[in-house]
PDB file of C-alpha atoms in Angstrom:
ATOM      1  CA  UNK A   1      -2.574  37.585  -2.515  1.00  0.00           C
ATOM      2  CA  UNK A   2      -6.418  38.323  -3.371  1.00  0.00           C
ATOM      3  CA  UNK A   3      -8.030  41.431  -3.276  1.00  0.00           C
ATOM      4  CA  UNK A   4     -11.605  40.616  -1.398  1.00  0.00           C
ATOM      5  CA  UNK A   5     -13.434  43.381   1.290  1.00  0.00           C
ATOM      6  CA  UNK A   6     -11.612  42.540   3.873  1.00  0.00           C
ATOM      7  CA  UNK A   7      -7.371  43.049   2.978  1.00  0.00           C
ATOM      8  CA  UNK A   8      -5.299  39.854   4.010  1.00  0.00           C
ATOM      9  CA  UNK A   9      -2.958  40.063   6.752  1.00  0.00           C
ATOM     10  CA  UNK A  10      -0.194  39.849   4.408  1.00  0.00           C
ATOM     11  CA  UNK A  11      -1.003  42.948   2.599  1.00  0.00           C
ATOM     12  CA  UNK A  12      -1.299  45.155   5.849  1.00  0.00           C
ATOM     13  CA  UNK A  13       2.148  43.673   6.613  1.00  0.00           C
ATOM     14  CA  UNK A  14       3.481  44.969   3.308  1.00  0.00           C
ATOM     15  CA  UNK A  15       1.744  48.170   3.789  1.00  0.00           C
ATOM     16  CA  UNK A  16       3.099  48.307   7.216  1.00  0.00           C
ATOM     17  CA  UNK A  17       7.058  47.515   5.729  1.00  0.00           C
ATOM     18  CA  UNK A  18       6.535  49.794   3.109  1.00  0.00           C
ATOM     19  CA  UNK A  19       5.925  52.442   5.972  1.00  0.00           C
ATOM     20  CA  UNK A  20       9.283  51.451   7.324  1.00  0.00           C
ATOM     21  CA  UNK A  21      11.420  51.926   4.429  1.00  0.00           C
ATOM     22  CA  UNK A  22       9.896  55.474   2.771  1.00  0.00           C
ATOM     23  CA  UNK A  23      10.210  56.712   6.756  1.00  0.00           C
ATOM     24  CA  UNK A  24      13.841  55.710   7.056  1.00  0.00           C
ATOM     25  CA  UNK A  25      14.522  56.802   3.516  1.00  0.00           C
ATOM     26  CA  UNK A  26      12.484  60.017   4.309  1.00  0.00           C
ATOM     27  CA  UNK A  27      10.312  59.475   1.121  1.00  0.00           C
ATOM     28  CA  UNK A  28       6.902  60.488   1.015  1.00  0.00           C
ATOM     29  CA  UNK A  29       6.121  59.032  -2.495  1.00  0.00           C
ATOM     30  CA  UNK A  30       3.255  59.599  -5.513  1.00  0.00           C
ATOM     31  CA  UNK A  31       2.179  56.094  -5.816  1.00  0.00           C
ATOM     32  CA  UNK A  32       1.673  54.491  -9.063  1.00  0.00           C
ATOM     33  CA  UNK A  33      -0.460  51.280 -10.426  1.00  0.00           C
ATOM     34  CA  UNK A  34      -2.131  50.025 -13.287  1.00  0.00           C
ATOM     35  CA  UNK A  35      -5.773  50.758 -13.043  1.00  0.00           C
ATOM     36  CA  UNK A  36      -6.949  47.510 -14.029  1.00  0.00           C
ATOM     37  CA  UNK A  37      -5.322  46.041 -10.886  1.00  0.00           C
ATOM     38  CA  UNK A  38      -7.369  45.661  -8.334  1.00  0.00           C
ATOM     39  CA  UNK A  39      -4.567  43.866  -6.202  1.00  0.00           C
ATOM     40  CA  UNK A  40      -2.473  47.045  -6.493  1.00  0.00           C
ATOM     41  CA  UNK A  41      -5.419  49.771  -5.917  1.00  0.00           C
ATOM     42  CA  UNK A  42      -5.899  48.023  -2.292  1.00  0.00           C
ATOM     43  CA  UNK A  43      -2.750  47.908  -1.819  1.00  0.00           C
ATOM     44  CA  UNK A  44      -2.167  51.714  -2.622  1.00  0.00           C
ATOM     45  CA  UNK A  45      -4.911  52.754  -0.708  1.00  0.00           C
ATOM     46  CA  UNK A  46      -3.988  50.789   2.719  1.00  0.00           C
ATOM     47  CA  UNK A  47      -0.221  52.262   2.056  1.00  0.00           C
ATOM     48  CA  UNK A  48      -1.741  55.807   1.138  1.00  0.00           C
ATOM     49  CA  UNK A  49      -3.713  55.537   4.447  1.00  0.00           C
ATOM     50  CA  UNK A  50      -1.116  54.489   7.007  1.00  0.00           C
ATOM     51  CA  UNK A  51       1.618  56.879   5.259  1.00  0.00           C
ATOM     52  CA  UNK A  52      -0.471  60.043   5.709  1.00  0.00           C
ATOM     53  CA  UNK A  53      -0.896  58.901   9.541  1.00  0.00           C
ATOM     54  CA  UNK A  54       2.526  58.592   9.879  1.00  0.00           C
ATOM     55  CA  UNK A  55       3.017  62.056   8.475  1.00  0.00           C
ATOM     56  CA  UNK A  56       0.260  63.474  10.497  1.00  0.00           C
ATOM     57  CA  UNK A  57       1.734  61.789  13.753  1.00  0.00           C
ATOM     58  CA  UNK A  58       5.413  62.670  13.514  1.00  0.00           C
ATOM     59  CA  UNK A  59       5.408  66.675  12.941  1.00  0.00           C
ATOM     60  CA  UNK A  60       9.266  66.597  13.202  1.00  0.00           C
ATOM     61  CA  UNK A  61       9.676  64.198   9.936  1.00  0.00           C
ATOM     62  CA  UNK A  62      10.738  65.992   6.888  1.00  0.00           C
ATOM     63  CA  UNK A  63      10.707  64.005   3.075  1.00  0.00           C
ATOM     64  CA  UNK A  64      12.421  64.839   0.408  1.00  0.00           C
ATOM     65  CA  UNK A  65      10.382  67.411  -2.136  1.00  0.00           C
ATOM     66  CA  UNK A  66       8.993  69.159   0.769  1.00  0.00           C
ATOM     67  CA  UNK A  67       9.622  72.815   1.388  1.00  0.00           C
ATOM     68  CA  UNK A  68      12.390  72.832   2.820  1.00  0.00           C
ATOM     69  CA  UNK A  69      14.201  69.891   1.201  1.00  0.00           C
ATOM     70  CA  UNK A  70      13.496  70.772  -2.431  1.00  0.00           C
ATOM     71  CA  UNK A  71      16.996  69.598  -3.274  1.00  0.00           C
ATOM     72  CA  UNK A  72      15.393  66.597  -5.361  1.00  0.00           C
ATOM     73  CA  UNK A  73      11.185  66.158  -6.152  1.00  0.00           C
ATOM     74  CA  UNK A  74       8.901  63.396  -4.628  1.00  0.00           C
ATOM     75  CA  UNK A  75       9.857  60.010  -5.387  1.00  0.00           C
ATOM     76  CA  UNK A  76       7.845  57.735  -7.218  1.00  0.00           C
ATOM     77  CA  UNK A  77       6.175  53.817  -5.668  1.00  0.00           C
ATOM     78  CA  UNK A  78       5.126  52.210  -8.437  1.00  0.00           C
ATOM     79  CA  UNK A  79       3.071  49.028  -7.797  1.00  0.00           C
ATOM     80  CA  UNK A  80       3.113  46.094  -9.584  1.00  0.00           C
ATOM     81  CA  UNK A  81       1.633  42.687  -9.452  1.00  0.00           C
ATOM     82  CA  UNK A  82       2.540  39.459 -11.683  1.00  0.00           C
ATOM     83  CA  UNK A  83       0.367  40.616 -14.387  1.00  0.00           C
ATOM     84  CA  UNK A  84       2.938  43.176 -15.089  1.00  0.00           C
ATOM     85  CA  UNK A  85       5.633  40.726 -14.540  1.00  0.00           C
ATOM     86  CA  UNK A  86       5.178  37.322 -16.427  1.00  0.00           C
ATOM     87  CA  UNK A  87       8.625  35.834 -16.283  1.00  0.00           C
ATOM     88  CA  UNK A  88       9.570  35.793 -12.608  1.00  0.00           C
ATOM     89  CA  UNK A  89       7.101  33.188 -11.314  1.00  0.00           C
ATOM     90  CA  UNK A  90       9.313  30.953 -13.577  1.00  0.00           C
ATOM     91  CA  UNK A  91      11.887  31.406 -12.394  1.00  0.00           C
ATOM     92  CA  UNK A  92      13.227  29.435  -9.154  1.00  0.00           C
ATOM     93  CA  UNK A  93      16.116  31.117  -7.278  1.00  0.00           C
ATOM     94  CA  UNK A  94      18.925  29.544  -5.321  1.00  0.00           C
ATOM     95  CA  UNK A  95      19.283  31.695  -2.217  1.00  0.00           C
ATOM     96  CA  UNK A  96      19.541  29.711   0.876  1.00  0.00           C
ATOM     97  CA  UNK A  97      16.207  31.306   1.911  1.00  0.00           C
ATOM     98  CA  UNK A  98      14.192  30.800  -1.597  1.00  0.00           C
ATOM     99  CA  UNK A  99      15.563  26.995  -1.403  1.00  0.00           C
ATOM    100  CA  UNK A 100      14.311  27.077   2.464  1.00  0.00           C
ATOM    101  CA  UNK A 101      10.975  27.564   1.349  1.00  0.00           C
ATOM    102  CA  UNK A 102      10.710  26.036  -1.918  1.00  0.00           C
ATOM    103  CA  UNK A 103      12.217  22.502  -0.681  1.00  0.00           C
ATOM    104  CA  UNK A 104      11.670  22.134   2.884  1.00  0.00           C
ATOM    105  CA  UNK A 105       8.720  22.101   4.645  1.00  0.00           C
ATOM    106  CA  UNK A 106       8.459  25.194   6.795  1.00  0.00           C
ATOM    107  CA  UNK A 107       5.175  26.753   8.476  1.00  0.00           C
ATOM    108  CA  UNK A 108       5.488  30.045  11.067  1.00  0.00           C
ATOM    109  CA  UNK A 109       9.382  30.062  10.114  1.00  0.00           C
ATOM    110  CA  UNK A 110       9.910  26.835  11.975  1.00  0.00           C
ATOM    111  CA  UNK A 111      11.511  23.927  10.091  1.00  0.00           C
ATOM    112  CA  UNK A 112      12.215  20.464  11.156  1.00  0.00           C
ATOM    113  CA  UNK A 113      15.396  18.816   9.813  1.00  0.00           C
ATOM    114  CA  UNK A 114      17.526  15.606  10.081  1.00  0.00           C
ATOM    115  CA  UNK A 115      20.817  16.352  12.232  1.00  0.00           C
ATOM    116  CA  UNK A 116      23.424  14.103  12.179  1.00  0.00           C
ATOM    117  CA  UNK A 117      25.117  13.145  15.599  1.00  0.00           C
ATOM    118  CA  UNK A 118      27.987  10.760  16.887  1.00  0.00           C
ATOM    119  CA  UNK A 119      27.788   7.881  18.872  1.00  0.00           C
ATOM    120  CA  UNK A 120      30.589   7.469  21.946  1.00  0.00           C
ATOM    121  CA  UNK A 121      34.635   7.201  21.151  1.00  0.00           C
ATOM    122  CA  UNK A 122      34.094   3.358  21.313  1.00  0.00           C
ATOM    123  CA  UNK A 123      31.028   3.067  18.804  1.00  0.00           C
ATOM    124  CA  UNK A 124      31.875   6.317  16.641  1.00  0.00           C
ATOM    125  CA  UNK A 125      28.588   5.461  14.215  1.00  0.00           C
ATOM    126  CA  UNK A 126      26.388   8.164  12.893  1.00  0.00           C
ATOM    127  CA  UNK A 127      22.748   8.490  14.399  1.00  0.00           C
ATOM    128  CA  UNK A 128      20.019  10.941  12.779  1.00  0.00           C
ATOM    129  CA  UNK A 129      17.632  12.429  14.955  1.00  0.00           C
ATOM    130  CA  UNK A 130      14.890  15.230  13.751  1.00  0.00           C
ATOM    131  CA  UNK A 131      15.011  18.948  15.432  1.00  0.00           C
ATOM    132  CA  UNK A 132      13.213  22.112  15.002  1.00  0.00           C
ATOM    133  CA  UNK A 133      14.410  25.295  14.457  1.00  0.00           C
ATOM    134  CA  UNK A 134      12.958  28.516  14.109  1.00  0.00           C
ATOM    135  CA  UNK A 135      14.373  30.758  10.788  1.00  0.00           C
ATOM    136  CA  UNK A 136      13.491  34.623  11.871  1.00  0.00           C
ATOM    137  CA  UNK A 137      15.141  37.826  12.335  1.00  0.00           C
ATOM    138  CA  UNK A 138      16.251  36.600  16.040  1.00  0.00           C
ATOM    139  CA  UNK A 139      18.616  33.572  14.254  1.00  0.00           C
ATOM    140  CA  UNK A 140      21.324  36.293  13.066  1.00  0.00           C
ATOM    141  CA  UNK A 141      22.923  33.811  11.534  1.00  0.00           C
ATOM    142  CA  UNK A 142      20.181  32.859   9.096  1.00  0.00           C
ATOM    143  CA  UNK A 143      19.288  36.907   8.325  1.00  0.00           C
ATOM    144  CA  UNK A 144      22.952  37.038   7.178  1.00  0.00           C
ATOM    145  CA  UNK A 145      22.882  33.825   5.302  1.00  0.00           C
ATOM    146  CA  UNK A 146      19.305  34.016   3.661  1.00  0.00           C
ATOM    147  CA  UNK A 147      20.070  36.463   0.502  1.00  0.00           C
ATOM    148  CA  UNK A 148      23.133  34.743  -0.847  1.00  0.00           C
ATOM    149  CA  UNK A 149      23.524  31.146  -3.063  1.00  0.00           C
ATOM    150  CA  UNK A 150      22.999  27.903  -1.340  1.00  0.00           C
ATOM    151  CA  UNK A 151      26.573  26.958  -2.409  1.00  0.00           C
ATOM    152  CA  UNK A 152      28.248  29.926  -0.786  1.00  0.00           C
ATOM    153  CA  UNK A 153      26.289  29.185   2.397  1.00  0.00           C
ATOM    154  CA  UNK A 154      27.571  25.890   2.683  1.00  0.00           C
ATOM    155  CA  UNK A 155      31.192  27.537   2.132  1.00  0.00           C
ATOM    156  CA  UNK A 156      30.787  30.165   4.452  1.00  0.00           C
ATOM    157  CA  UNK A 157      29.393  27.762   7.202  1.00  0.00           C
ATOM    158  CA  UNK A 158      32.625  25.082   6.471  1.00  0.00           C
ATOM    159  CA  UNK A 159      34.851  27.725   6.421  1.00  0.00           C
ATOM    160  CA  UNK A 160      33.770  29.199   9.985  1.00  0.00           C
ATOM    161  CA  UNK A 161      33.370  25.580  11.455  1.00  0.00           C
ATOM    162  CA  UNK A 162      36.712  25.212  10.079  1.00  0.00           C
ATOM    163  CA  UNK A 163      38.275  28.461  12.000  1.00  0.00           C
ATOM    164  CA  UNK A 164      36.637  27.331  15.101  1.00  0.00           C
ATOM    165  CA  UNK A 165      38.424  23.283  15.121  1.00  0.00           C
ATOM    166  CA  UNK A 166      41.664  25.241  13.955  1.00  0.00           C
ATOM    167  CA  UNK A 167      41.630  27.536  16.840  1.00  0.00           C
ATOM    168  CA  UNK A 168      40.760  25.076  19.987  1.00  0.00           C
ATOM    169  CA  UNK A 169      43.358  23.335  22.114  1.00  0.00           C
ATOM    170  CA  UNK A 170      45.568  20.989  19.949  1.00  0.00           C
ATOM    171  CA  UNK A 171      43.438  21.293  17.102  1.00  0.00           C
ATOM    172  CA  UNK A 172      40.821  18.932  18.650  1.00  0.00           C
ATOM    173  CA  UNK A 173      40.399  17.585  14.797  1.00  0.00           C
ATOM    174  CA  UNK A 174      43.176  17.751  12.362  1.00  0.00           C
ATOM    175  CA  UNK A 175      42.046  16.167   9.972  1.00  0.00           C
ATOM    176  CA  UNK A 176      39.598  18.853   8.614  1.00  0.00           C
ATOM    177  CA  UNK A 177      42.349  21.672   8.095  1.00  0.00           C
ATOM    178  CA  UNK A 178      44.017  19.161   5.429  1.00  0.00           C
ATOM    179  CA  UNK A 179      41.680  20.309   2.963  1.00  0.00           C
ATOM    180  CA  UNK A 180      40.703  23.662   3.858  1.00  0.00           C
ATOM    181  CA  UNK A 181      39.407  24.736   0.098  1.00  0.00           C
ATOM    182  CA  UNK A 182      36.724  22.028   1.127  1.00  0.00           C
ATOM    183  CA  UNK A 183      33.344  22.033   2.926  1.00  0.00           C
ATOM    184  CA  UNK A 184      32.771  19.901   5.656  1.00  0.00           C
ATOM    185  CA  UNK A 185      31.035  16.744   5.544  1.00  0.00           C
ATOM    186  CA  UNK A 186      28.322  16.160   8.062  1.00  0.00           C
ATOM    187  CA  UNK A 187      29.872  13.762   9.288  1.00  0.00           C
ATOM    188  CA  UNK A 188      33.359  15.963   9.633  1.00  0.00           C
ATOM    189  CA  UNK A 189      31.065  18.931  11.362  1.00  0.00           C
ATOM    190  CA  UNK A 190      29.426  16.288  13.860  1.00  0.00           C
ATOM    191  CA  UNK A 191      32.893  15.422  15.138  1.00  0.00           C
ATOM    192  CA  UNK A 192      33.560  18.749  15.295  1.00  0.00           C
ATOM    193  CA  UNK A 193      30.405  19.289  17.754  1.00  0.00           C
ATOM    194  CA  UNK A 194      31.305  16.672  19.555  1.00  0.00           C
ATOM    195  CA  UNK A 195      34.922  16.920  20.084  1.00  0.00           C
ATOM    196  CA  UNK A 196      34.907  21.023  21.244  1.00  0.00           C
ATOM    197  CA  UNK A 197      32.145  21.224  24.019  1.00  0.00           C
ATOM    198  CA  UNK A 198      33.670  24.945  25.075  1.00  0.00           C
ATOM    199  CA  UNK A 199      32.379  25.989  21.510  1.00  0.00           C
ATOM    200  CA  UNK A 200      28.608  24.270  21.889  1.00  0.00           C
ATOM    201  CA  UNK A 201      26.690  26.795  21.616  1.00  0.00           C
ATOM    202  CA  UNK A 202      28.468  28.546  18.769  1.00  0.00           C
ATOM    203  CA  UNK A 203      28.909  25.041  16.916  1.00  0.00           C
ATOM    204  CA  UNK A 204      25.591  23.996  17.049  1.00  0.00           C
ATOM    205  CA  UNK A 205      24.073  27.313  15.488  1.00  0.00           C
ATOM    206  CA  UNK A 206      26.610  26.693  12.717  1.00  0.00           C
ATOM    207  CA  UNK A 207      25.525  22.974  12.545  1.00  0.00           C
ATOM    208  CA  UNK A 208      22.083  23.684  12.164  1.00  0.00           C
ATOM    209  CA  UNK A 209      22.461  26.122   9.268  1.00  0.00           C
ATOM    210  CA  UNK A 210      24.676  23.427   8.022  1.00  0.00           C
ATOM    211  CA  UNK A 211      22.442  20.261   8.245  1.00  0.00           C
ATOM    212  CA  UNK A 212      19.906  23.079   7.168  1.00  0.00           C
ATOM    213  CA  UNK A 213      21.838  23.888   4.025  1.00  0.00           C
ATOM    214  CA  UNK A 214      22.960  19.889   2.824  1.00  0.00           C
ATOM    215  CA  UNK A 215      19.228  18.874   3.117  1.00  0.00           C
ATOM    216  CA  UNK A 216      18.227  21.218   0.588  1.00  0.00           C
ATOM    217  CA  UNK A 217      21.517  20.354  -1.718  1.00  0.00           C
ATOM    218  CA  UNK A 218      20.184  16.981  -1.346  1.00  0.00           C
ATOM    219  CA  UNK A 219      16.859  17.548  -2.962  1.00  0.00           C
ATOM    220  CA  UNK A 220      18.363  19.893  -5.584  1.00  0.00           C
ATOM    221  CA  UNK A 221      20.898  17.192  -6.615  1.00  0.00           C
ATOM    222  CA  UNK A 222      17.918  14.166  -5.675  1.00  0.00           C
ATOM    223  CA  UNK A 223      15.365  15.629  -8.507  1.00  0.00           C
ATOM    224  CA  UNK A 224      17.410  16.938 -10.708  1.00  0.00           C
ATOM    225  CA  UNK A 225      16.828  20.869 -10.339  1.00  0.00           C
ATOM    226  CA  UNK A 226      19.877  22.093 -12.127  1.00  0.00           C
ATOM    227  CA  UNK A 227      18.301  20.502 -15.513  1.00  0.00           C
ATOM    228  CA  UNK A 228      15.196  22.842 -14.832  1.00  0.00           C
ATOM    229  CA  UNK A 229      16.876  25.808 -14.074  1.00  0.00           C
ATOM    230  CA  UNK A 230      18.068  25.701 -17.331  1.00  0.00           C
ATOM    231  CA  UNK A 231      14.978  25.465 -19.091  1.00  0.00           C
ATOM    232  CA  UNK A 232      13.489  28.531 -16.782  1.00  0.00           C
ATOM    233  CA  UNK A 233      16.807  30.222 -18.010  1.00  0.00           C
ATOM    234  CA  UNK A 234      15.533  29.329 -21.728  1.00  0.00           C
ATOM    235  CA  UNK A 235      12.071  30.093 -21.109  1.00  0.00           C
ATOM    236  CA  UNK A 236      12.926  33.482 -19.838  1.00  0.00           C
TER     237      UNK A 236
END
């Protein structure tokens, strides 16, 4: 973010989510920034601005530290921008969402990726064929998924693939409940797809989180990244 005449997009939004939370929260907070920042003034001012018209627009809300709820004082926003905090941009996290955007190229929260598919019964060989896919808060699987560690992701997804194969008719594919402790293999999860068309729908979400999820493993593992998390670890 820059801090020119005209605020970017991107700060209104913040302003706009910073709304959000002190109205849900019923906080009307003192806002706090270093004085040098110009970054965080304009930012203070556009959130100063829209939370006063939210408090002049909705008579009923109450905050805490007003005169009636004086059971605690005002909170307290305090702004700060990576002059403040040095350390952070050096650090690289390993959510599924932070590897998302760090690894794979993504533009509007749509992402093309390599899906793995199966040929017929006769031919059974692997094709790869590109698809998009759009990561926002209507995908709830990826809003549930996003905040935690690539590696549970990939559990979580194996495991629930897993429940699904267990549970159709004659346990359309035995094979993957031998090693249940295991995540699927692409391959394993294509079958899967494949062999239970009454669970389409539900499988492919789950497949597309999971091809997803492997492609940025494979660029982790591909360049190394665990080596350099350890020096940000050092660094820090």
């Amino acid at each position: 973010l820059r801090s020119p005449s005209t605020p970017p997009p991107a700060m209104i939004e913040i302003a706009d989510k910073l709304v959000t939370v002190c109205a849900t929260m019923n906080e009307y907070p003192h806002i706090r920034f270093r004085s040098t920042s110009d970054l965080c003034k304009t930012l203070a001012d556009i959130f100063h601005n829209k939370m006063n018209e939210f408090v002049g627009t909705n008579t009923n809300w109450w905050y805490y530290g007003d005169a009636t709820h004086s059971a605690r004082d005002r909170s307290t926003l305090l702004l700060l921008d990576r002059a403040d905090d040095c350390l952070s941009p050096l650090m690289h996290e390993f959510t599924y969402q932070a590897m998302v955007n760090d690894l794979l190229p993504i533009k509007d929260d749509r992402i093309t990726f390599q899906a793995e598919t199966v040929g017929t019964a006769a031919e059974n060989e692997a094709e790869t064929i590109a698809k998009d896919a759009l990561l926002n808060e209507n995908d709830s699987l990826w809003v549930e998924l996003r905040g935690k560690h690539i590696a549970d992701v990939i559990q979580i997804l194996s495991n629930r693939i897993r429940e699904i194969v267990n549970s159709g008719s004659g346990a359309a594919l035995s094979k993957t409940g031998k090693d249940s402790g295991k995540a699927l293999s692409l391959q394993q999860m294509a079958n899967a797809l494949k062999a239970l068309p009454e669970y389409r729908e539900v499988m492919s979400k789950l497949s597309q989180h999971m091809h997803i999820s492997h492609q940025c493993m494979e660029i982790f593992n591909r360049q190394n990244l665990l080596d350099m998390s350890e020096l940000e670890q050092t660094l820090a």
